[in-house]
Coordinates of C-alpha atoms in Angstrom, one line a residue:
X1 CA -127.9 -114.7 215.1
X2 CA -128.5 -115.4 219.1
X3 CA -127.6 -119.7 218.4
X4 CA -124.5 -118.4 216.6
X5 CA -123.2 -116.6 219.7
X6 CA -124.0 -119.3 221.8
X7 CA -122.2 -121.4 219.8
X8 CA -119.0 -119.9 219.6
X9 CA -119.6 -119.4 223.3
X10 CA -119.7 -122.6 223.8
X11 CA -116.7 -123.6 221.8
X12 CA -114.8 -121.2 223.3
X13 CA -115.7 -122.3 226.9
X14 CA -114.6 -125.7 225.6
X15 CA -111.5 -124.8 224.1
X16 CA -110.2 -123.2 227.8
X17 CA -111.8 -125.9 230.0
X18 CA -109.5 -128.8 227.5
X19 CA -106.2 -128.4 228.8
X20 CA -108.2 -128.3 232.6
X21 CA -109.1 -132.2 231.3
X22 CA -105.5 -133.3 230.4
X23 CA -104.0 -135.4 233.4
X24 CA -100.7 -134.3 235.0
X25 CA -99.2 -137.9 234.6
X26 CA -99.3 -137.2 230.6
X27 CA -96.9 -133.8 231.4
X28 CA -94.8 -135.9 233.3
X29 CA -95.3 -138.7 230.6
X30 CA -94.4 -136.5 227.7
X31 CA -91.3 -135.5 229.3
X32 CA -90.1 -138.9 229.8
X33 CA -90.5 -139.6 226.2
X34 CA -88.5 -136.5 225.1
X35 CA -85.7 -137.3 227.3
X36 CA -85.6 -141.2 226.5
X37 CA -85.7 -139.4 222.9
X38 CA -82.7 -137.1 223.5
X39 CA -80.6 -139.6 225.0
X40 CA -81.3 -142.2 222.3
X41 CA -79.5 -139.2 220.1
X42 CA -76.8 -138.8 222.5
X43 CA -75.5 -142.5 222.6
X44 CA -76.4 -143.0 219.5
X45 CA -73.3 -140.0 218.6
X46 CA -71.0 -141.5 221.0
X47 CA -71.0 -144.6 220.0
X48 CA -71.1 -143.8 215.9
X49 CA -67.4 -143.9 215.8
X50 CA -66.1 -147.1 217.6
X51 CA -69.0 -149.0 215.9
X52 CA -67.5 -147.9 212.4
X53 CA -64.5 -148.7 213.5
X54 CA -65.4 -151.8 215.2
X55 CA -67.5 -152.8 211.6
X56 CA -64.4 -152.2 209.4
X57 CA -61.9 -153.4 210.8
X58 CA -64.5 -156.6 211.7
X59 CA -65.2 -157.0 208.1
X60 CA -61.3 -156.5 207.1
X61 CA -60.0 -160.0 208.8
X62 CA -62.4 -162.3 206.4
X63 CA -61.1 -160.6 203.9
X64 CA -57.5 -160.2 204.7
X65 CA -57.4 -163.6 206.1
X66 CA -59.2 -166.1 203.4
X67 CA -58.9 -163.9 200.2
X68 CA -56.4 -161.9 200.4
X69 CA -53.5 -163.5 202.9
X70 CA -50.3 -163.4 201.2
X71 CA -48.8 -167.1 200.6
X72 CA -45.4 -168.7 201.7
X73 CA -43.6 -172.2 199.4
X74 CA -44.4 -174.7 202.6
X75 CA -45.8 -174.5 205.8
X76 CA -44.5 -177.8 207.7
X77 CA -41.3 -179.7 207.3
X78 CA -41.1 -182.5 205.5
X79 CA -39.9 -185.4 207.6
X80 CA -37.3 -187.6 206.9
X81 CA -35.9 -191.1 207.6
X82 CA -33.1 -191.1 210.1
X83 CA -30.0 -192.3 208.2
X84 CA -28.2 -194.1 211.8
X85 CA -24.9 -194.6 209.5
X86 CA -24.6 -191.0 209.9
X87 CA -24.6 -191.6 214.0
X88 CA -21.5 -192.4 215.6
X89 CA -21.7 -191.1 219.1
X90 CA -24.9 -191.6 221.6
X91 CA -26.5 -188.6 223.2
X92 CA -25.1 -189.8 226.8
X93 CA -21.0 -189.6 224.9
X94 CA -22.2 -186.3 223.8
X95 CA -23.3 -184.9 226.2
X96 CA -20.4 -186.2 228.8
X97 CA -17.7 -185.1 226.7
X98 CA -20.0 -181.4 227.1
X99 CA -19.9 -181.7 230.8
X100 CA -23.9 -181.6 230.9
X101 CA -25.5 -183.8 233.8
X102 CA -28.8 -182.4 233.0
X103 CA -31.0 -181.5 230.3
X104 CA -34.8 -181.8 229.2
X105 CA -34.9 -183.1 225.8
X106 CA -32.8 -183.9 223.2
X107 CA -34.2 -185.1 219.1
X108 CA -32.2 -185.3 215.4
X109 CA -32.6 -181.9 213.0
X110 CA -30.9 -182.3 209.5
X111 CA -29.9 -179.1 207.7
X112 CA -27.1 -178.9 204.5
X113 CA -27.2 -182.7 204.6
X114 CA -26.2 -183.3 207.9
X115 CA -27.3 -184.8 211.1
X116 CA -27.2 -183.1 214.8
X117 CA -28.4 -183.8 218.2
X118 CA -30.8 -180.9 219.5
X119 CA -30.3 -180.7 222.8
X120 CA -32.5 -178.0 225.6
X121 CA -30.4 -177.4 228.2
X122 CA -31.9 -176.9 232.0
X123 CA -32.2 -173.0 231.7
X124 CA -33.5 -173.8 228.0
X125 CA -31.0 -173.0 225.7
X126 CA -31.2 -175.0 222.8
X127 CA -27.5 -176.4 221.7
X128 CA -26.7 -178.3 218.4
X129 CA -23.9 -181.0 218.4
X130 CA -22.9 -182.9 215.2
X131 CA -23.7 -186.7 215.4
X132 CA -20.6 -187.9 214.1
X133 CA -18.4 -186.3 216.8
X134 CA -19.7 -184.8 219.0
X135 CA -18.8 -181.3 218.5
X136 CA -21.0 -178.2 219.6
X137 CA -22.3 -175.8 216.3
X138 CA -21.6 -172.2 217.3
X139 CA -24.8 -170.2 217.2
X140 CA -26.6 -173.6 216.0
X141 CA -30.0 -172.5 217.3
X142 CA -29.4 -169.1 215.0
X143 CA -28.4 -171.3 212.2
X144 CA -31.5 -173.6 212.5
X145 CA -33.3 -170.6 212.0
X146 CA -32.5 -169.3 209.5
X147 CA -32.3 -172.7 207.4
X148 CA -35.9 -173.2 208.8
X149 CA -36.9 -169.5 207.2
X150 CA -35.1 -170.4 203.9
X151 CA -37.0 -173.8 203.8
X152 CA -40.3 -172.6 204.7
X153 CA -39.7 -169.4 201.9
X154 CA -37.9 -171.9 199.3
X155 CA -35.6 -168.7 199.1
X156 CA -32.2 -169.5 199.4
X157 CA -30.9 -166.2 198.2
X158 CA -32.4 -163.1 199.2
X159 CA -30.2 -161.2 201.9
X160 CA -30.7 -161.8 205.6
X161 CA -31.7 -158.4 207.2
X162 CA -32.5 -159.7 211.0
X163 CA -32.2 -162.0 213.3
X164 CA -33.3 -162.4 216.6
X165 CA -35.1 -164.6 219.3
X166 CA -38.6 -163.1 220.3
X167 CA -40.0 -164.2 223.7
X168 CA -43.3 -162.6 224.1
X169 CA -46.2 -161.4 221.5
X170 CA -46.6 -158.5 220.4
X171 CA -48.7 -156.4 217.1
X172 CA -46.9 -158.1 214.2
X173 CA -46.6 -161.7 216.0
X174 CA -49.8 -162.3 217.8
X175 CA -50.9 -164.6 221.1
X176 CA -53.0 -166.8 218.6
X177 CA -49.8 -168.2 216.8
X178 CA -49.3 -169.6 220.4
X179 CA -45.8 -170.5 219.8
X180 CA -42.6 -169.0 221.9
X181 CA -39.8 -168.1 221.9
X182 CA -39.5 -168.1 218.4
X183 CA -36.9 -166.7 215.7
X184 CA -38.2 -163.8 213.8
X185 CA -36.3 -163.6 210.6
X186 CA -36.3 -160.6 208.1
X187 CA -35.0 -160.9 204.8
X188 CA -34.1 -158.0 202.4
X189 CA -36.9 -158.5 200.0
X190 CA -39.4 -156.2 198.0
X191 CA -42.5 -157.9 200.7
X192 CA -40.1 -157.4 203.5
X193 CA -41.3 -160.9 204.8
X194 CA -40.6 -161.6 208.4
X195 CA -40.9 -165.2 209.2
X196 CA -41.3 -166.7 213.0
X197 CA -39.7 -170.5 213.1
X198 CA -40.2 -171.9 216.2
X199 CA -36.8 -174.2 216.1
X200 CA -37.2 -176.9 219.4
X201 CA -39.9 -178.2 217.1
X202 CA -39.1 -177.1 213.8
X203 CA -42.6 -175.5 213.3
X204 CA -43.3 -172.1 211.3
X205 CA -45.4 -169.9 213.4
X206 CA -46.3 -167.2 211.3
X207 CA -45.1 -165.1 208.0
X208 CA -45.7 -161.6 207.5
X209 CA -45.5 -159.4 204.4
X210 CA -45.6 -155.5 204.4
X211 CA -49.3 -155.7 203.5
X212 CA -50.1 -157.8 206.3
X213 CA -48.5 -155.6 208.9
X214 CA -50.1 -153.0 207.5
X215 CA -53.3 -154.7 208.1
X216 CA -52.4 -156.1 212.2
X217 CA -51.5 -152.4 213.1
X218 CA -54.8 -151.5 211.6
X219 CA -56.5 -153.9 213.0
X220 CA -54.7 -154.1 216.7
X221 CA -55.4 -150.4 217.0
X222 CA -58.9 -149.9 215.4
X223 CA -60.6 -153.6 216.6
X224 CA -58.5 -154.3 219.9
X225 CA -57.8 -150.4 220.8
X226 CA -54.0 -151.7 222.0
X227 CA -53.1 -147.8 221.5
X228 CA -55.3 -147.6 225.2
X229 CA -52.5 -150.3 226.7
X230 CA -49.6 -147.8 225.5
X231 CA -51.4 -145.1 227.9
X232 CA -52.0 -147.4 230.7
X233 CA -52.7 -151.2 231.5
X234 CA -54.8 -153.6 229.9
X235 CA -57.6 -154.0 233.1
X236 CA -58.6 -149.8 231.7
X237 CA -58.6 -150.9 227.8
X238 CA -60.9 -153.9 228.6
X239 CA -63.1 -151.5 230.5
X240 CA -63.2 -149.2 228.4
X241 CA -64.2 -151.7 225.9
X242 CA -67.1 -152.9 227.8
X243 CA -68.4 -149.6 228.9
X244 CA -69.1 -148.3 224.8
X245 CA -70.0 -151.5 224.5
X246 CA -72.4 -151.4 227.0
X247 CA -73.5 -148.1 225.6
X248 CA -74.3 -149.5 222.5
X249 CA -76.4 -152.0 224.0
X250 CA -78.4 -149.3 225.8
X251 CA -78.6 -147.9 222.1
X252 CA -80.6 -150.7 221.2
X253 CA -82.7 -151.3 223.9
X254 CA -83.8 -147.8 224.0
X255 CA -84.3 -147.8 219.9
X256 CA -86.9 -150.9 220.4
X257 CA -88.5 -149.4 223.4
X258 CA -89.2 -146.2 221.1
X259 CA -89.6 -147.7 217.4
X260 CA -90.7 -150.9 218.6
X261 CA -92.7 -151.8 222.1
X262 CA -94.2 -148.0 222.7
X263 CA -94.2 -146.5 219.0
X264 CA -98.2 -145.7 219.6
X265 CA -97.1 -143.6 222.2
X266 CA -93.4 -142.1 221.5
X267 CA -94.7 -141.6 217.6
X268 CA -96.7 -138.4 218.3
X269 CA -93.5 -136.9 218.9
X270 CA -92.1 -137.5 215.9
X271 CA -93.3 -135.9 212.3
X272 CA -91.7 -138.4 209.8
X273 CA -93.1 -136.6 207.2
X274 CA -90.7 -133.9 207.4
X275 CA -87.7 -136.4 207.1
X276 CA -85.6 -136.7 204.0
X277 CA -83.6 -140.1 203.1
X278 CA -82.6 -142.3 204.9
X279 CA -83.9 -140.6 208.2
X280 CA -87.5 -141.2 206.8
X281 CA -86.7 -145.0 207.6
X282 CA -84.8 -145.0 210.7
X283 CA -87.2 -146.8 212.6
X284 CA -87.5 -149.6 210.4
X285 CA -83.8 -149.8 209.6
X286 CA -83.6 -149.5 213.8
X287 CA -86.0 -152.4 214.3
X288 CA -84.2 -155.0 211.6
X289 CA -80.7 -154.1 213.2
X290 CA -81.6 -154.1 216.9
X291 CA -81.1 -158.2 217.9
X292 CA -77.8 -157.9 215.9
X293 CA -76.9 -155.1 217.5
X294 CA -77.7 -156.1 220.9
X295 CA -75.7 -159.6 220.1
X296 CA -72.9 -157.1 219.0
X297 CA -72.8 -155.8 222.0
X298 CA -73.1 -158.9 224.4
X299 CA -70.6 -160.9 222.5
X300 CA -68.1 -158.0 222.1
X301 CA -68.5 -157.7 226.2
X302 CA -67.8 -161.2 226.2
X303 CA -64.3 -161.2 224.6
X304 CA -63.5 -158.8 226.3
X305 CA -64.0 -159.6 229.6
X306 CA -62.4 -163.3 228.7
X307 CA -58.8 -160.8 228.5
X308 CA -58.6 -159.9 231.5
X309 CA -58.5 -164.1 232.9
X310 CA -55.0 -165.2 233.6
X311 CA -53.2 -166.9 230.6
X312 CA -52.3 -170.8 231.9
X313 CA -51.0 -171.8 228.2
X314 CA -47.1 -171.3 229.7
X315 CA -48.0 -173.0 232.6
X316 CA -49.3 -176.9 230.5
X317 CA -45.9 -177.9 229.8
X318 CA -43.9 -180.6 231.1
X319 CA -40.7 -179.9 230.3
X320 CA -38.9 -182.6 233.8
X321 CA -35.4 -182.6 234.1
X322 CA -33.2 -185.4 232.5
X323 CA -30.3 -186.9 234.4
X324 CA -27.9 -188.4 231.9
X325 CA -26.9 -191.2 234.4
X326 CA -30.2 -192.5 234.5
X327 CA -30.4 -193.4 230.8
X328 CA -28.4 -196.7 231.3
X329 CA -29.0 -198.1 227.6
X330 CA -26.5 -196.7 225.0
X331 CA -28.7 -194.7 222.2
X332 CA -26.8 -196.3 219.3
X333 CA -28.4 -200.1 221.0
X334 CA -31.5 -199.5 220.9
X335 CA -33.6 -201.8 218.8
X336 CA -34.8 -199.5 216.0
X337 CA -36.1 -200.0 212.8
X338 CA -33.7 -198.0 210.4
X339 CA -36.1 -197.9 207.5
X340 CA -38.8 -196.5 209.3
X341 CA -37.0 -194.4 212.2
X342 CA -37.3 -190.4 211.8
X343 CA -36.4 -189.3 215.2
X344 CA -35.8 -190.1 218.8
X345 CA -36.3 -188.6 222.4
X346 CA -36.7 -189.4 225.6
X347 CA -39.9 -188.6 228.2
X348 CA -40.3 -189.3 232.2
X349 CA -43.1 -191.1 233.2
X350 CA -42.7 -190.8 237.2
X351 CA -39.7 -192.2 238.2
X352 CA -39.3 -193.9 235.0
X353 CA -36.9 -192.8 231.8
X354 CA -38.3 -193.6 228.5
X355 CA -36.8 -193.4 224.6
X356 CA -39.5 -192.3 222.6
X357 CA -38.8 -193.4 219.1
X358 CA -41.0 -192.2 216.4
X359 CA -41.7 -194.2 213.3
X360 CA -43.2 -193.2 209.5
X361 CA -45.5 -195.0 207.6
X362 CA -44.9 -197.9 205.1
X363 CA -46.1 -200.0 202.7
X364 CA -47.7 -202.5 205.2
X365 CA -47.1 -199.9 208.5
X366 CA -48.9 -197.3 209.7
X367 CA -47.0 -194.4 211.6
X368 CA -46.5 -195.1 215.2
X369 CA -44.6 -193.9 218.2
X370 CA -43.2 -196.6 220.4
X371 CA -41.4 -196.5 223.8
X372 CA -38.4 -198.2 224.9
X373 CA -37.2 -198.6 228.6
X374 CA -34.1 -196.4 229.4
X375 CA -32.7 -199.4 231.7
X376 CA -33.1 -202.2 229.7
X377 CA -34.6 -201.4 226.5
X378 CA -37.8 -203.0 226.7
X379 CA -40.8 -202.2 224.9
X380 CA -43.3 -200.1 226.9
X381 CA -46.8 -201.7 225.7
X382 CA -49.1 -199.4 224.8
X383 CA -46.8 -196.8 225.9
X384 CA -48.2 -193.8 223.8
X385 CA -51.7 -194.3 224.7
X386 CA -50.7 -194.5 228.7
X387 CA -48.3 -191.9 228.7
X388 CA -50.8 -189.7 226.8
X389 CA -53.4 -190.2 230.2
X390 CA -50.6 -189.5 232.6
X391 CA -50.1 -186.2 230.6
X392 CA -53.7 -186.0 230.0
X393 CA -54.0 -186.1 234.4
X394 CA -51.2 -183.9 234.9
X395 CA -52.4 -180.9 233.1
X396 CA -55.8 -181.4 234.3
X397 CA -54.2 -181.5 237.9
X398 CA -52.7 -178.4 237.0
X399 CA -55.6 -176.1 235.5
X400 CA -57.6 -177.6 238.8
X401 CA -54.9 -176.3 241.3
X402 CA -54.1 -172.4 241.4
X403 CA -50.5 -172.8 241.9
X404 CA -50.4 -175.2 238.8
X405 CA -48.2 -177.9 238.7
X406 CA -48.1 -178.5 242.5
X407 CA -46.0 -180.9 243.7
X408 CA -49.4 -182.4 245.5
X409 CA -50.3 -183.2 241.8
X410 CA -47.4 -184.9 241.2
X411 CA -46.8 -187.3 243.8
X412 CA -50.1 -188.3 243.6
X413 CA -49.1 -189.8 240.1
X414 CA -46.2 -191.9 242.1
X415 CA -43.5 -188.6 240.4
X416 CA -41.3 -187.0 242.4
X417 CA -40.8 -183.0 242.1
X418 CA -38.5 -181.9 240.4

């Protein structure tokens, strides 16, 4: 009876000196674990929501893009040969008898079986003038357009709804179709199709259908949060962007630190027995999605930061200035191979004016462009290839110099600022 009181004694001694044993560093310990715990929760909730809609509208654009991206009859124009019979008046008569001294480029366009000069003016208006005399086409570049839509549709008679000359992107016509200006053209149809023509090169830039606008609003708002730019600028979307995706990040880290690195220590607090479903295997479901996650996160903050650099596409064009008096060889003498001809320009290369006549393929020929001197009509020996370098220099002159096409850059390449 006297050991069994000493006994309990005892245990009782030892069950009030314990606690005396425990360190203060595990206190202090166990209530940086419950807080590292709490805030995992915490961004874990404010991040649930762009993540899912981040995730959709991510796996949307496979989907919408390869599978289900509505189709259109052709996508590029078929090129023809030149018939020259149909020429009866050089560019330099045609453009005299306009009273233009200046322009940038000029190339054939056939629509309705006929043949017109395409001429881009200084300020860049694009005229048309008929190639047998001269004449200007009233609202030729609208025209074009809408020939160019028709071709690209093979519709020739579904009612025109729209038409009008867009000069910057925006939701439904996006910075990735890189062309502008461009037409966009609307036709009265049960898709409501809108097609962009880009007419200076007779190019389609993009086609959309009602599903497909349906799905760049959802995607615009949801994946690139523009609703944030109609608020304020696009400096606070991108960093808004990067701070939740920054948060999400932290997500991760602190979900491996806990159910990865220091589980030993962070799983006392936890009684997974007590969890139903899924919960019962977050921590492996957190482990296997962490280095995705965390490359989610990095790569997101990636793209976005790469908005906010300056866009330099607009500035890597040369678009020099023509003087018509300086193209001293007729148009209609050239030295052209009719069978093979299917259109015909002119580039500046420094102080030298060059035809630049472009040739299909044949039988025993190979498409080719060639050159021919504006003076005298001489070949330019392998003129593409050099004039391709001088371009090549230019632009890299350009993206190299802050103010762009400098006129430093240019007169080191023996040219003259225009």
């Amino acid at each position: 009876m006297e050991n069994k009181k000493i006994n309990s004694f005892q245990q009782t001694e030892l069950s009030i000196r314990e606690p005396d044993t425990q360190s203060p560093n595990d206190g202090l310990l166990n209530n940086i674990k419950q807080n590292i715990f709490k805030w995992h929760r915490t961004i874990g909730l404010i991040t649930i929501t762009p993540v899912i809609f981040w995730c959709l509208s991510g796996l949307m654009h496979p989907f919408l893009s390869h599978w289900f991206k509505p189709e259109i009859a052709r996508q590029v124009l078929e090129t023809k040969v030149v018939d020259q019979q149909k020429t009866e008046i050089s560019i330099q008569d045609v453009l005299t008898k306009s009273h233009i001294d200046e322009f940038k480029s000029f190339r054939f366009v056939e629509w309705n079986g006929k043949t017109y000069y395409q001429v881009k003016l200084v300020d860049d208006e694009i005229r048309y003038y008929d190639t047998s005399h001269g004449n200007e086409i009233k609202n030729g570049d609208k025209l074009y357009a809408e020939f160019l839509a028709r071709y690209f549709l093979d519709d020739q008679k579904s009612i025109l709804k729209s038409i009008k000359l867009q000069t910057e992107f925006d939701q439904q016509y996006k910075y990735v179709n890189r062309l502008l200006p461009v037409w966009k053209v609307s036709f009265n149809r049960a898709d409501e199709m809108d097609v962009y023509v880009e007419t200076s090169s007779s190019r389609l830039g993009t086609f959309n259908t009602t599903s497909r606008k349906v799905f760049l609003w959802a995607f615009d708002n949801f994946h690139n949060w523009s609703f944030i730019n109609r608020v304020t600028n696009n400096t606070t979307r991108v960093t808004i962007m990067v701070i939740m995706l920054s948060v999400i990040s932290l997500s991760a880290l602190s979900g491996l630190l806990i159910y990865g690195l220091f589980w030993r220590r962070f799983g006392k607090l936890t009684n997974t027995h007590q969890k139903k479903g899924l919960r019962k295997y977050h921590r492996q479901i957190g482990i296997a999605t962490a280095f995705i996650t965390l490359t989610f996160g990095f790569s997101g903050g990636f793209h976005a930061t790469r908005k906010l650099e300056p866009n330099r596409l607009p500035e890597m064009i040369f678009d020099p200035i023509i003087r018509v008096n300086d193209l001293q060889t007729s148009s209609l003498s050239l030295s052209i191979d009719d069978e093979r001809f299917q259109n015909l320009s002119v580039v500046k290369k420094g102080k030298e004016y060059f035809f630049q006549v472009f040739y299909g393929d044949s039988e025993d020929k190979a498409s080719e462009t060639i050159y021919l001197n504006a003076n005298d009509g001489s070949v330019w020996k392998n003129g593409d290839n050099e004039y391709a370098q001088y371009l090549g220099k230019k632009f890299l002159a350009a993206l190299s110099d802050e103010k762009g096409l400098s006129g430093e850059c240019c007169e080191e390449m023996g040219e003259r600022r225009i």
